[in-house]
Coordinates of C-alpha atoms (C1' of nucleotides) in Angstrom, one line a residue:
Chain J
M1 CA -19.3 208.7 -76.0
G2 CA -21.2 211.8 -77.1
F3 CA -20.6 215.1 -78.7
D4 CA -23.0 217.6 -77.3
D5 CA -23.8 220.7 -79.2
I6 CA -20.4 221.0 -80.8
C7 CA -21.0 224.3 -82.5
G8 CA -23.5 225.8 -80.1
T9 CA -26.3 225.3 -82.6
G10 CA -28.5 223.1 -80.5
L11 CA -27.4 220.1 -82.4
A12 CA -26.2 217.2 -80.4
L13 CA -24.5 214.1 -81.6
G14 CA -23.9 210.9 -79.8
F15 CA -23.4 207.2 -80.3
G16 CA -23.3 204.0 -78.4
F17 CA -23.6 200.3 -78.7
S18 CA -26.3 197.9 -78.0
S19 CA -26.2 194.3 -78.5
T20 CA -29.0 192.3 -80.0
A21 CA -27.7 188.8 -79.4
N22 CA -31.1 188.0 -78.1
N23 CA -30.8 191.0 -75.9
Q24 CA -27.3 190.1 -74.8
R25 CA -28.3 189.2 -71.3
S26 CA -30.7 186.7 -72.3
R27 CA -29.3 183.4 -71.1
K28 CA -31.3 181.4 -73.6
P29 CA -29.6 180.4 -76.8
P30 CA -30.8 182.3 -79.8
A31 CA -34.0 181.1 -81.3
D32 CA -32.4 181.0 -84.7
K33 CA -30.0 178.1 -84.6
G34 CA -27.5 180.2 -86.6
G35 CA -27.1 182.1 -83.4
S36 CA -25.8 185.1 -85.1
L37 CA -24.3 187.7 -82.9
S38 CA -25.1 191.2 -83.9
F39 CA -24.0 194.3 -82.1
E40 CA -25.8 197.4 -83.1
P41 CA -24.2 200.7 -82.6
S42 CA -26.7 203.5 -82.4
L43 CA -25.9 206.8 -83.9
T44 CA -28.0 209.6 -82.6
L45 CA -28.2 213.1 -84.0
S46 CA -30.6 215.2 -82.1
L47 CA -31.8 218.7 -82.6
S48 CA -33.1 220.0 -79.3
K49 CA -36.0 217.7 -78.3
D50 CA -36.2 215.9 -81.6
K51 CA -34.4 212.6 -81.5
S52 CA -33.7 210.1 -84.2
A53 CA -31.7 206.9 -84.0
D54 CA -30.1 205.0 -86.7
H55 CA -29.1 201.4 -86.1
L56 CA -26.2 200.1 -88.0
S57 CA -24.8 196.7 -88.3
S58 CA -22.0 195.3 -90.2
S59 CA -20.2 192.0 -90.1
T60 CA -16.8 192.6 -91.6
Y61 CA -15.0 190.6 -88.9
S62 CA -12.2 188.8 -90.6
N63 CA -11.3 185.5 -89.1
A64 CA -7.6 185.6 -88.1
S65 CA -7.7 183.5 -85.1
V66 CA -5.9 180.5 -86.4
K67 CA -2.9 182.1 -87.8
R68 CA -0.1 180.8 -85.7
E69 CA 1.9 177.7 -86.3
R70 CA 1.6 176.4 -82.8
D71 CA 2.4 172.8 -83.3
I72 CA 5.3 170.8 -84.7
G73 CA 4.6 168.0 -87.1
S74 CA 2.3 167.4 -90.0
E75 CA -1.4 167.6 -90.1
E76 CA -1.6 163.8 -89.9
T77 CA 0.3 163.6 -86.7
E78 CA -1.9 166.3 -85.4
V79 CA -5.0 164.4 -86.2
E80 CA -3.6 161.5 -84.5
R81 CA -2.9 163.6 -81.5
V82 CA -6.4 164.9 -81.5
L83 CA -7.8 161.5 -81.6
S84 CA -5.6 160.1 -79.0
Y85 CA -6.0 163.0 -76.7
R86 CA -8.1 161.9 -73.8
V87 CA -9.2 164.0 -70.9
S88 CA -10.7 162.4 -67.9
D89 CA -12.1 163.7 -64.6
E90 CA -8.7 162.8 -63.1
D91 CA -7.1 165.3 -65.4
L92 CA -9.5 167.9 -64.3
D93 CA -8.6 167.1 -60.7
D94 CA -5.0 167.3 -61.7
D95 CA -5.5 170.8 -63.1
V96 CA -7.1 171.9 -60.0
S97 CA -4.4 170.6 -57.7
N98 CA -1.5 171.7 -60.0
G99 CA -2.9 175.2 -60.5
R100 CA -3.9 176.5 -63.8
K101 CA -2.7 174.4 -66.7
K102 CA -3.2 175.7 -70.2
L103 CA -3.9 173.2 -72.8
R104 CA -3.2 174.5 -76.2
L105 CA -5.7 173.4 -78.7
T106 CA -4.2 172.0 -81.9
K107 CA -4.8 173.4 -85.3
V108 CA -7.2 170.7 -86.2
Q109 CA -9.2 171.2 -83.0
S110 CA -9.3 175.0 -83.6
A111 CA -10.3 174.5 -87.1
L112 CA -13.2 172.3 -86.2
L113 CA -14.3 174.7 -83.5
E114 CA -14.1 177.5 -85.9
E115 CA -16.1 175.6 -88.4
S116 CA -18.7 174.9 -85.8
F117 CA -18.8 178.5 -84.7
K118 CA -19.6 179.6 -88.2
Q119 CA -22.7 177.5 -88.0
H120 CA -23.8 178.7 -84.6
S121 CA -22.1 181.0 -82.2
T122 CA -23.7 179.4 -79.2
L123 CA -24.1 175.7 -78.4
N124 CA -26.8 173.8 -76.7
P125 CA -25.6 171.1 -74.2
K126 CA -26.1 168.4 -76.8
Q127 CA -24.0 170.2 -79.4
K128 CA -21.4 170.9 -76.8
Q129 CA -21.2 167.2 -75.8
H130 CA -21.0 166.1 -79.4
L131 CA -18.3 168.6 -80.3
A132 CA -16.3 167.7 -77.2
R133 CA -16.5 164.0 -78.1
K134 CA -15.5 164.8 -81.6
L135 CA -12.5 166.8 -80.5
N136 CA -11.6 164.7 -77.5
V137 CA -11.7 167.5 -75.1
R138 CA -13.8 168.3 -72.1
P139 CA -17.2 169.9 -72.8
R140 CA -16.1 172.7 -70.5
Q141 CA -13.2 173.4 -72.9
V142 CA -15.6 173.7 -75.8
E143 CA -17.8 176.0 -73.8
V144 CA -14.8 178.2 -72.8
W145 CA -13.6 178.3 -76.4
F146 CA -17.0 179.4 -77.6
Q147 CA -17.2 182.0 -74.9
N148 CA -13.8 183.4 -75.7
R149 CA -14.6 183.3 -79.4
R150 CA -17.8 185.3 -78.9
A151 CA -15.8 187.8 -76.9
R152 CA -13.2 188.1 -79.7
T153 CA -16.0 188.5 -82.3
K154 CA -17.6 191.2 -80.2
L155 CA -14.4 193.0 -79.7
K156 CA -13.6 193.0 -83.5
Q157 CA -17.1 194.1 -84.3
T158 CA -16.9 196.9 -81.7
E159 CA -13.6 198.1 -83.3
V160 CA -15.1 198.1 -86.8
D161 CA -18.2 199.9 -85.6
C162 CA -16.2 202.4 -83.7
E163 CA -14.2 203.2 -86.8
F164 CA -17.3 203.6 -88.8
L165 CA -18.9 205.9 -86.2
K166 CA -15.8 207.9 -85.9
K167 CA -16.1 208.6 -89.6
C168 CA -19.8 209.4 -89.3
C169 CA -19.0 211.8 -86.5
E170 CA -16.3 213.6 -88.5
T171 CA -18.7 214.0 -91.4
L172 CA -21.5 215.3 -89.2
T173 CA -19.1 217.6 -87.4
D174 CA -18.0 219.1 -90.7
E175 CA -21.6 219.4 -91.8
N176 CA -22.5 221.0 -88.6
K177 CA -19.7 223.5 -88.9
K178 CA -20.7 224.4 -92.4
L179 CA -24.3 225.0 -91.3
Y180 CA -23.3 227.0 -88.4
K181 CA -21.1 229.2 -90.6
E182 CA -24.0 229.6 -93.0
V183 CA -26.3 230.7 -90.1
Q184 CA -23.7 233.2 -89.0
E185 CA -23.4 234.6 -92.5
L186 CA -27.1 235.0 -92.8
K187 CA -27.3 236.7 -89.5
A188 CA -24.6 239.1 -90.5
L189 CA -26.4 239.8 -93.7
K190 CA -29.6 240.5 -91.9
L191 CA -28.0 242.9 -89.5
A192 CA -26.2 244.7 -92.3
Q193 CA -29.4 245.2 -94.3
P194 CA -32.3 245.6 -92.0
L195 CA -34.7 246.7 -94.7
Y196 CA -35.6 244.3 -97.4
M197 CA -35.8 247.2 -99.8
Q198 CA -32.0 247.4 -99.7
L199 CA -31.5 243.8 -100.6
P200 CA -29.1 243.3 -103.6
A201 CA -30.4 242.2 -106.9
A202 CA -29.9 238.5 -106.1
A203 CA -32.1 238.8 -103.1
T204 CA -34.8 240.9 -104.8
L205 CA -37.0 237.9 -105.4
T206 CA -39.3 238.2 -102.6
V207 CA -42.4 236.3 -101.5
C208 CA -45.0 238.0 -99.5
P209 CA -45.7 235.5 -96.7
S210 CA -49.2 236.7 -96.6
C211 CA -50.4 236.5 -100.2
E212 CA -47.4 234.4 -101.4
R213 CA -47.0 236.6 -104.4
V214 CA -43.6 236.6 -105.9
A215 CA -42.1 239.8 -107.2
D216 CA -38.8 240.0 -108.9
A217 CA -36.7 243.0 -109.7
G218 CA -38.0 243.4 -113.3
E219 CA -41.6 243.2 -112.3
K220 CA -43.6 246.3 -112.3
A221 CA -44.2 247.5 -108.8
P222 CA -47.7 246.8 -107.8
T223 CA -49.7 249.8 -106.9
K224 CA -49.2 248.9 -103.4
P225 CA -45.8 247.4 -102.8
H226 CA -45.5 244.2 -100.9
F227 CA -42.4 245.3 -99.1
Y228 CA -42.4 245.5 -95.5
G229 CA -39.8 246.5 -92.9
P230 CA -38.3 244.5 -90.2
F231 CA -40.6 246.0 -87.6
T232 CA -43.8 245.6 -89.5
S233 CA -45.9 242.6 -89.5
P234 CA -45.8 240.9 -92.9
S235 CA -49.5 240.2 -92.8
A236 CA -50.1 243.9 -92.4
A237 CA -48.4 244.6 -95.7
C238 CA -51.1 243.2 -97.9
Chain Q
dA1 C1' -51.0 183.9 -57.8
dA2 C1' -46.9 185.3 -55.5
dC3 C1' -42.6 184.2 -53.4
dG4 C1' -38.1 182.3 -52.4
dC5 C1' -34.6 179.0 -53.6
dG6 C1' -31.5 176.3 -56.3
dC7 C1' -29.6 175.3 -60.6
dG8 C1' -27.8 175.8 -65.1
dA9 C1' -26.4 178.7 -68.8
dA10 C1' -24.4 182.7 -70.6
dC11 C1' -21.8 186.8 -70.1
dC12 C1' -17.9 189.7 -68.5
dA13 C1' -13.6 191.1 -66.6
dT14 C1' -9.5 189.4 -65.4
dT15 C1' -5.7 186.3 -64.8
dA16 C1' -2.2 183.2 -66.3
dC17 C1' 0.2 181.0 -69.7
dT18 C1' 2.3 180.6 -74.5
dT19 C1' 4.3 182.3 -78.5
dC20 C1' 6.8 185.3 -81.3
dA21 C1' 9.4 189.4 -82.9
Chain F
dA1 C1' 19.1 184.7 -73.5
dC2 C1' 15.9 188.1 -72.3
dT3 C1' 11.8 190.8 -72.8
dG4 C1' 7.5 193.0 -73.9
dA5 C1' 3.4 192.5 -76.6
dA6 C1' -0.2 189.9 -78.4
dG7 C1' -3.1 186.0 -78.4
dT8 C1' -5.8 182.9 -75.9
dA9 C1' -7.3 179.2 -72.5
dA10 C1' -9.1 179.3 -68.1
dT11 C1' -11.2 181.3 -63.8
dG12 C1' -14.4 183.6 -60.7
dG13 C1' -18.2 186.5 -60.2
dT14 C1' -22.7 188.1 -61.8
dT15 C1' -27.1 188.0 -63.9
dC16 C1' -31.1 185.9 -65.7
dG17 C1' -34.6 182.4 -66.8
dC18 C1' -36.8 178.4 -65.3
dG19 C1' -38.7 174.7 -62.5
dC20 C1' -40.2 173.4 -58.0
dG21 C1' -42.0 173.4 -53.4

DNA sequence: AACGCGCGAACCATTACTTCA
DNA sequence: ACTGAAGTAATGGTTCGCGCG
């Protein structure tokens, strides 16, 4: 997404996203065991060739994943079910033969997974095995859950970042418009009064670019005025 | 050292199923 | 009872890093 030269002033605005979850495509788990995912939107405001980038990162993702009452019965019965739930290779074969079968995770299972995800968003094989045993589910299920969870986190973060950047964009567009208007006004002023001698009182504070001497309206005119016309070189005036 | 190959892990887009308003 | 939307478990394909011959 980009906004190129909105007001014709040579200013260009653009933004995009780049992930820094160990460079996103890195298949290795993050070095830091926290395994934090961070997605960095980059906001770029460029004036012709000059380019600057600002990396932003926020983590305002609110966890709303376990919000549905998906199971009947009390927590206790659920725990029992978690602990009695066994998945074997035969089950896996069954799934394959019967087509896709969706096993809804229980509240307790989801909560445990969520808890684990808070600690590290990626799992090494050992952690996966351990968690799978703890939850009485297949390691593959744990893996899939984490995958989907990461995807959800990323989506939420992208939404948040997008909102933020939209606001940035609006602000910058306004700013840009203001500056453009100012430029137009100054241009108009310059055209209307080609000679600096005709400048109104507010603009009579002049600086000679050559000697850098400031002269205001009240000051006695120097023997040789430092005024110069639009077609004369400033340096020639001194 | 360079290369090709196989494997495992992670990601992504998509599908399929479940739940709820 | 039906239906569409939202949520999410699962699948298939792709890419990458690594070890090995």
